[in-house]
mmCIF file of C-alpha atoms and ligand atoms in Angstrom:
data_model
loop_
_atom_site.group_PDB
_atom_site.id
_atom_site.type_symbol
_atom_site.label_atom_id
_atom_site.label_comp_id
_atom_site.label_asym_id
_atom_site.label_seq_id
_atom_site.Cartn_x
_atom_site.Cartn_y
_atom_site.Cartn_z
ATOM 1 C CA MET A 1 9.979 -54.518 38.221
ATOM 2 C CA SER A 2 8.396 -51.832 40.074
ATOM 3 C CA THR A 3 11.086 -49.078 38.449
ATOM 4 C CA GLU A 4 10.592 -50.230 35.107
ATOM 5 C CA HIS A 5 7.061 -49.185 35.798
ATOM 6 C CA THR A 6 7.811 -46.426 36.681
ATOM 7 C CA ASP A 7 10.528 -45.632 34.125
ATOM 8 C CA ARG A 8 7.920 -46.706 31.981
ATOM 9 C CA PHE A 9 4.835 -43.622 33.682
ATOM 10 C CA ASP A 10 7.244 -41.217 33.828
ATOM 11 C CA ALA A 11 8.421 -41.100 30.406
ATOM 12 C CA ALA A 12 4.950 -41.038 28.972
ATOM 13 C CA PHE A 13 4.254 -38.649 31.721
ATOM 14 C CA HIS A 14 7.094 -36.871 29.904
ATOM 15 C CA ASP A 15 5.880 -36.911 26.398
ATOM 16 C CA ILE A 16 2.102 -35.163 27.710
ATOM 17 C CA ALA A 17 3.729 -32.618 29.981
ATOM 18 C CA ILE A 18 5.856 -31.558 26.852
ATOM 19 C CA ARG A 19 3.313 -31.153 24.324
ATOM 20 C CA HIS A 20 1.262 -29.444 27.441
ATOM 21 C CA GLU A 21 3.770 -26.707 27.304
ATOM 22 C CA ARG A 22 4.405 -26.188 24.414
ATOM 23 C CA ASN A 23 0.836 -25.318 23.926
ATOM 24 C CA TRP A 24 0.461 -23.062 26.511
ATOM 25 C CA MET A 25 3.806 -21.745 25.051
ATOM 26 C CA PHE A 26 2.202 -20.648 21.746
ATOM 27 C CA ILE A 27 -0.590 -20.107 23.284
ATOM 28 C CA ALA A 28 1.402 -16.853 26.024
ATOM 29 C CA VAL A 29 3.283 -16.234 22.546
ATOM 30 C CA SER A 30 0.375 -15.809 20.884
ATOM 31 C CA MET A 31 -0.933 -13.761 23.597
ATOM 32 C CA ILE A 32 1.259 -11.121 23.489
ATOM 33 C CA ALA A 33 2.169 -11.083 19.741
ATOM 34 C CA LEU A 34 -1.297 -10.048 19.217
ATOM 35 C CA LEU A 35 -0.991 -7.624 22.094
ATOM 36 C CA PHE A 36 1.846 -6.139 20.297
ATOM 37 C CA ILE A 37 -0.051 -5.932 17.247
ATOM 38 C CA ALA A 38 -3.078 -4.553 19.008
ATOM 39 C CA ALA A 39 -0.825 -2.092 21.058
ATOM 40 C CA VAL A 40 0.759 -0.669 17.281
ATOM 41 C CA PHE A 41 -2.979 -0.627 16.257
ATOM 42 C CA LEU A 42 -3.916 1.646 18.517
ATOM 43 C CA VAL A 43 -1.283 4.328 18.489
ATOM 44 C CA VAL A 44 -0.656 4.533 14.207
ATOM 45 C CA HIS A 45 -4.436 4.413 14.029
ATOM 46 C CA ASP A 46 -6.501 5.645 16.437
ATOM 47 C CA TYR A 47 -3.713 8.665 18.271
ATOM 48 C CA GLY A 48 -3.160 9.067 14.592
ATOM 49 C CA VAL A 49 0.142 10.237 13.571
ATOM 50 C CA VAL A 50 3.354 9.576 13.777
ATOM 51 C CA ALA A 51 4.619 13.404 13.304
ATOM 52 C CA LYS A 52 6.855 14.014 9.928
ATOM 53 C CA THR A 53 10.179 16.283 9.572
ATOM 54 C CA SER A 54 8.829 19.448 7.179
ATOM 55 C CA ALA A 55 12.083 20.607 6.681
ATOM 56 C CA VAL A 56 15.111 21.117 8.424
ATOM 57 C CA TYR A 57 17.650 23.888 9.011
ATOM 58 C CA SER A 58 20.780 24.303 10.221
ATOM 59 C CA ASP A 59 20.045 28.157 11.881
ATOM 60 C CA PRO A 60 17.839 27.403 14.224
ATOM 61 C CA ASN A 61 16.661 31.202 13.729
ATOM 62 C CA THR A 62 15.859 30.090 10.042
ATOM 63 C CA PRO A 63 12.089 28.993 10.361
ATOM 64 C CA SER A 64 10.418 32.113 12.748
ATOM 65 C CA THR A 65 12.110 34.168 9.504
ATOM 66 C CA LEU A 66 10.263 32.680 6.643
ATOM 67 C CA ALA A 67 6.901 34.394 4.996
ATOM 68 C CA ASP A 68 4.895 31.296 5.760
ATOM 69 C CA PHE A 69 5.585 31.901 9.909
ATOM 70 C CA GLN A 70 5.014 35.341 9.835
ATOM 71 C CA GLY A 71 1.591 37.650 10.073
ATOM 72 C CA SER A 72 -1.642 34.835 11.327
ATOM 73 C CA GLY A 73 0.460 32.005 10.418
ATOM 74 C CA VAL A 74 -2.931 30.396 9.175
ATOM 75 C CA ARG A 75 -2.997 30.077 5.524
ATOM 76 C CA GLN A 76 -6.211 28.621 4.083
ATOM 77 C CA THR A 77 -5.395 25.505 1.086
ATOM 78 C CA GLY A 78 -8.867 24.630 0.031
ATOM 79 C CA PRO A 79 -12.213 24.649 0.497
ATOM 80 C CA ASP A 80 -11.772 23.133 3.913
ATOM 81 C CA SER A 81 -7.667 22.737 4.302
ATOM 82 C CA TYR A 82 -5.334 24.905 5.669
ATOM 83 C CA SER A 83 -1.785 25.327 6.618
ATOM 84 C CA VAL A 84 -1.269 26.642 10.431
ATOM 85 C CA TYR A 85 2.500 27.575 11.125
ATOM 86 C CA GLU A 86 2.728 27.537 14.633
ATOM 87 C CA ILE A 87 5.775 28.556 16.418
ATOM 88 C CA GLY A 88 6.399 27.579 20.002
ATOM 89 C CA ARG A 89 8.844 30.143 22.028
ATOM 90 C CA ALA A 90 8.874 30.431 25.780
ATOM 91 C CA TRP A 91 6.160 30.460 26.764
ATOM 92 C CA SER A 92 3.839 30.913 23.829
ATOM 93 C CA TRP A 93 2.345 29.793 20.681
ATOM 94 C CA THR A 94 2.558 32.118 18.082
ATOM 95 C CA PRO A 95 -0.429 31.989 17.065
ATOM 96 C CA GLY A 96 -2.867 30.722 20.109
ATOM 97 C CA THR A 97 -1.781 32.303 23.156
ATOM 98 C CA ALA A 98 -2.203 35.885 22.490
ATOM 99 C CA THR A 99 -4.622 35.571 19.796
ATOM 100 C CA PRO A 100 -7.475 31.888 19.791
ATOM 101 C CA LEU A 101 -6.363 30.575 16.198
ATOM 102 C CA GLN A 102 -9.936 30.121 14.575
ATOM 103 C CA LEU A 103 -10.991 27.574 12.321
ATOM 104 C CA PRO A 104 -14.378 26.171 10.752
ATOM 105 C CA GLN A 105 -15.365 23.180 11.971
ATOM 106 C CA GLY A 106 -14.410 20.399 9.757
ATOM 107 C CA ALA A 107 -11.063 21.756 8.659
ATOM 108 C CA HIS A 108 -8.525 19.664 7.955
ATOM 109 C CA VAL A 109 -5.111 21.784 9.112
ATOM 110 C CA THR A 110 -1.967 20.461 8.979
ATOM 111 C CA PHE A 111 0.149 22.186 11.192
ATOM 112 C CA TYR A 112 3.726 23.132 10.436
ATOM 113 C CA VAL A 113 5.772 23.298 14.164
ATOM 114 C CA THR A 114 8.916 24.737 14.626
ATOM 115 C CA SER A 115 10.790 26.414 17.838
ATOM 116 C CA GLY A 116 12.031 29.180 18.518
ATOM 117 C CA ASP A 117 14.200 28.624 21.443
ATOM 118 C CA VAL A 118 14.315 25.602 23.185
ATOM 119 C CA LEU A 119 12.218 21.708 22.979
ATOM 120 C CA HIS A 120 8.735 22.072 23.749
ATOM 121 C CA GLY A 121 5.768 20.052 23.364
ATOM 122 C CA PHE A 122 2.666 20.966 21.038
ATOM 123 C CA GLU A 123 0.104 18.825 22.058
ATOM 124 C CA ILE A 124 -3.470 19.715 21.303
ATOM 125 C CA GLN A 125 -5.556 18.312 24.001
ATOM 126 C CA GLY A 126 -9.000 15.539 23.466
ATOM 127 C CA THR A 127 -6.744 15.136 19.681
ATOM 128 C CA SER A 128 -4.010 13.005 18.543
ATOM 129 C CA ILE A 129 -1.727 15.928 17.755
ATOM 130 C CA ASN A 130 1.429 15.455 19.944
ATOM 131 C CA LEU A 131 4.675 16.580 18.668
ATOM 132 C CA THR A 132 7.944 17.750 20.263
ATOM 133 C CA ALA A 133 8.720 21.680 18.454
ATOM 134 C CA ILE A 134 12.373 21.585 18.145
ATOM 135 C CA PRO A 135 14.540 24.800 16.973
ATOM 136 C CA GLY A 136 15.909 24.140 13.469
ATOM 137 C CA VAL A 137 13.375 21.569 12.505
ATOM 138 C CA VAL A 138 9.566 21.820 11.290
ATOM 139 C CA GLY A 139 7.706 19.028 12.272
ATOM 140 C CA GLN A 140 4.494 18.279 10.519
ATOM 141 C CA VAL A 141 1.091 16.321 11.689
ATOM 142 C CA SER A 142 -1.929 16.875 10.195
ATOM 143 C CA TYR A 143 -5.996 16.528 12.228
ATOM 144 C CA THR A 144 -9.444 17.094 11.366
ATOM 145 C CA PHE A 145 -11.935 19.553 13.974
ATOM 146 C CA ASP A 146 -14.767 17.193 13.513
ATOM 147 C CA LYS A 147 -16.068 18.995 16.859
ATOM 148 C CA ALA A 148 -16.683 22.528 17.112
ATOM 149 C CA GLY A 149 -15.681 23.914 20.600
ATOM 150 C CA THR A 150 -12.498 24.458 21.903
ATOM 151 C CA TYR A 151 -9.278 22.822 21.843
ATOM 152 C CA MET A 152 -6.198 23.887 24.576
ATOM 153 C CA ILE A 153 -2.545 23.549 22.831
ATOM 154 C CA ILE A 154 -0.563 22.704 26.043
ATOM 155 C CA CYS A 155 3.363 22.874 26.195
ATOM 156 C CA ASN A 156 3.862 19.148 27.296
ATOM 157 C CA GLU A 157 8.363 19.262 27.752
ATOM 158 C CA TYR A 158 9.895 21.295 30.593
ATOM 159 C CA CYS A 159 10.472 24.259 28.956
ATOM 160 C CA GLY A 160 11.437 27.006 31.910
ATOM 161 C CA ALA A 161 10.067 28.832 34.661
ATOM 162 C CA GLY A 162 6.917 29.582 32.654
ATOM 163 C CA HIS A 163 5.873 25.977 31.199
ATOM 164 C CA GLN A 164 2.685 25.377 32.917
ATOM 165 C CA ALA A 165 1.736 29.037 31.728
ATOM 166 C CA MET A 166 2.910 27.989 27.760
ATOM 167 C CA ILE A 167 -1.117 27.421 26.735
ATOM 168 C CA GLY A 168 -2.608 28.724 23.346
ATOM 169 C CA LYS A 169 -6.324 28.158 21.872
ATOM 170 C CA ILE A 170 -8.123 26.945 18.803
ATOM 171 C CA VAL A 171 -11.723 27.252 18.419
ATOM 172 C CA ILE A 172 -13.304 25.831 16.032
ATOM 173 C CA GLY A 173 -16.686 27.366 14.929
ATOM 174 C CA GLY A 174 -19.987 25.500 14.542
ATOM 175 C CA GLY A 175 -19.842 25.939 10.080
ATOM 176 C CA ARG A 176 -17.862 27.059 7.619
ATOM 177 C CA SER A 177 -16.563 30.677 8.043
HETATM 178 CU CU1 LIG B 1 7.213 24.975 26.402
HETATM 179 CU CU2 LIG B 1 7.381 24.126 28.408
#
């Protein structure tokens, strides 16, 4: 008698426990899913930019011989639009290191980035721009410089003895030039 009572109680308790476990599992899985979606949204939306590949060459030296990459490397493509052809080399950015890159405030810039030797990390501090400069590959990333000021281009991939000094400068002016 007493055993039967306990069994019935156990069965009822078991059902309730299962229901609670399912609910809590649903809540936990939903929270993880929401966090995941929020993280993906943040990366894609706020940190912008999953960088695109603009071109690939069998000879890694090809991009640096192209007309676009010669001279200042800066081309105006519209009233507020610019293309910047950037080459990373151990241990400088061209343009950027020898001569700061000067652009007006509000400039919408598409960077075409490659490397003349080894892998470099093309990161512009305070922006969403962060891509790897790869020999033989031209990466592409766009950004609008809404704030005036000086932005540092830093190399964020170890590339040899001078890596920490591989720094360039972008100066965004107060008005249109
Ligand atoms: Cu270039 Cu580190």
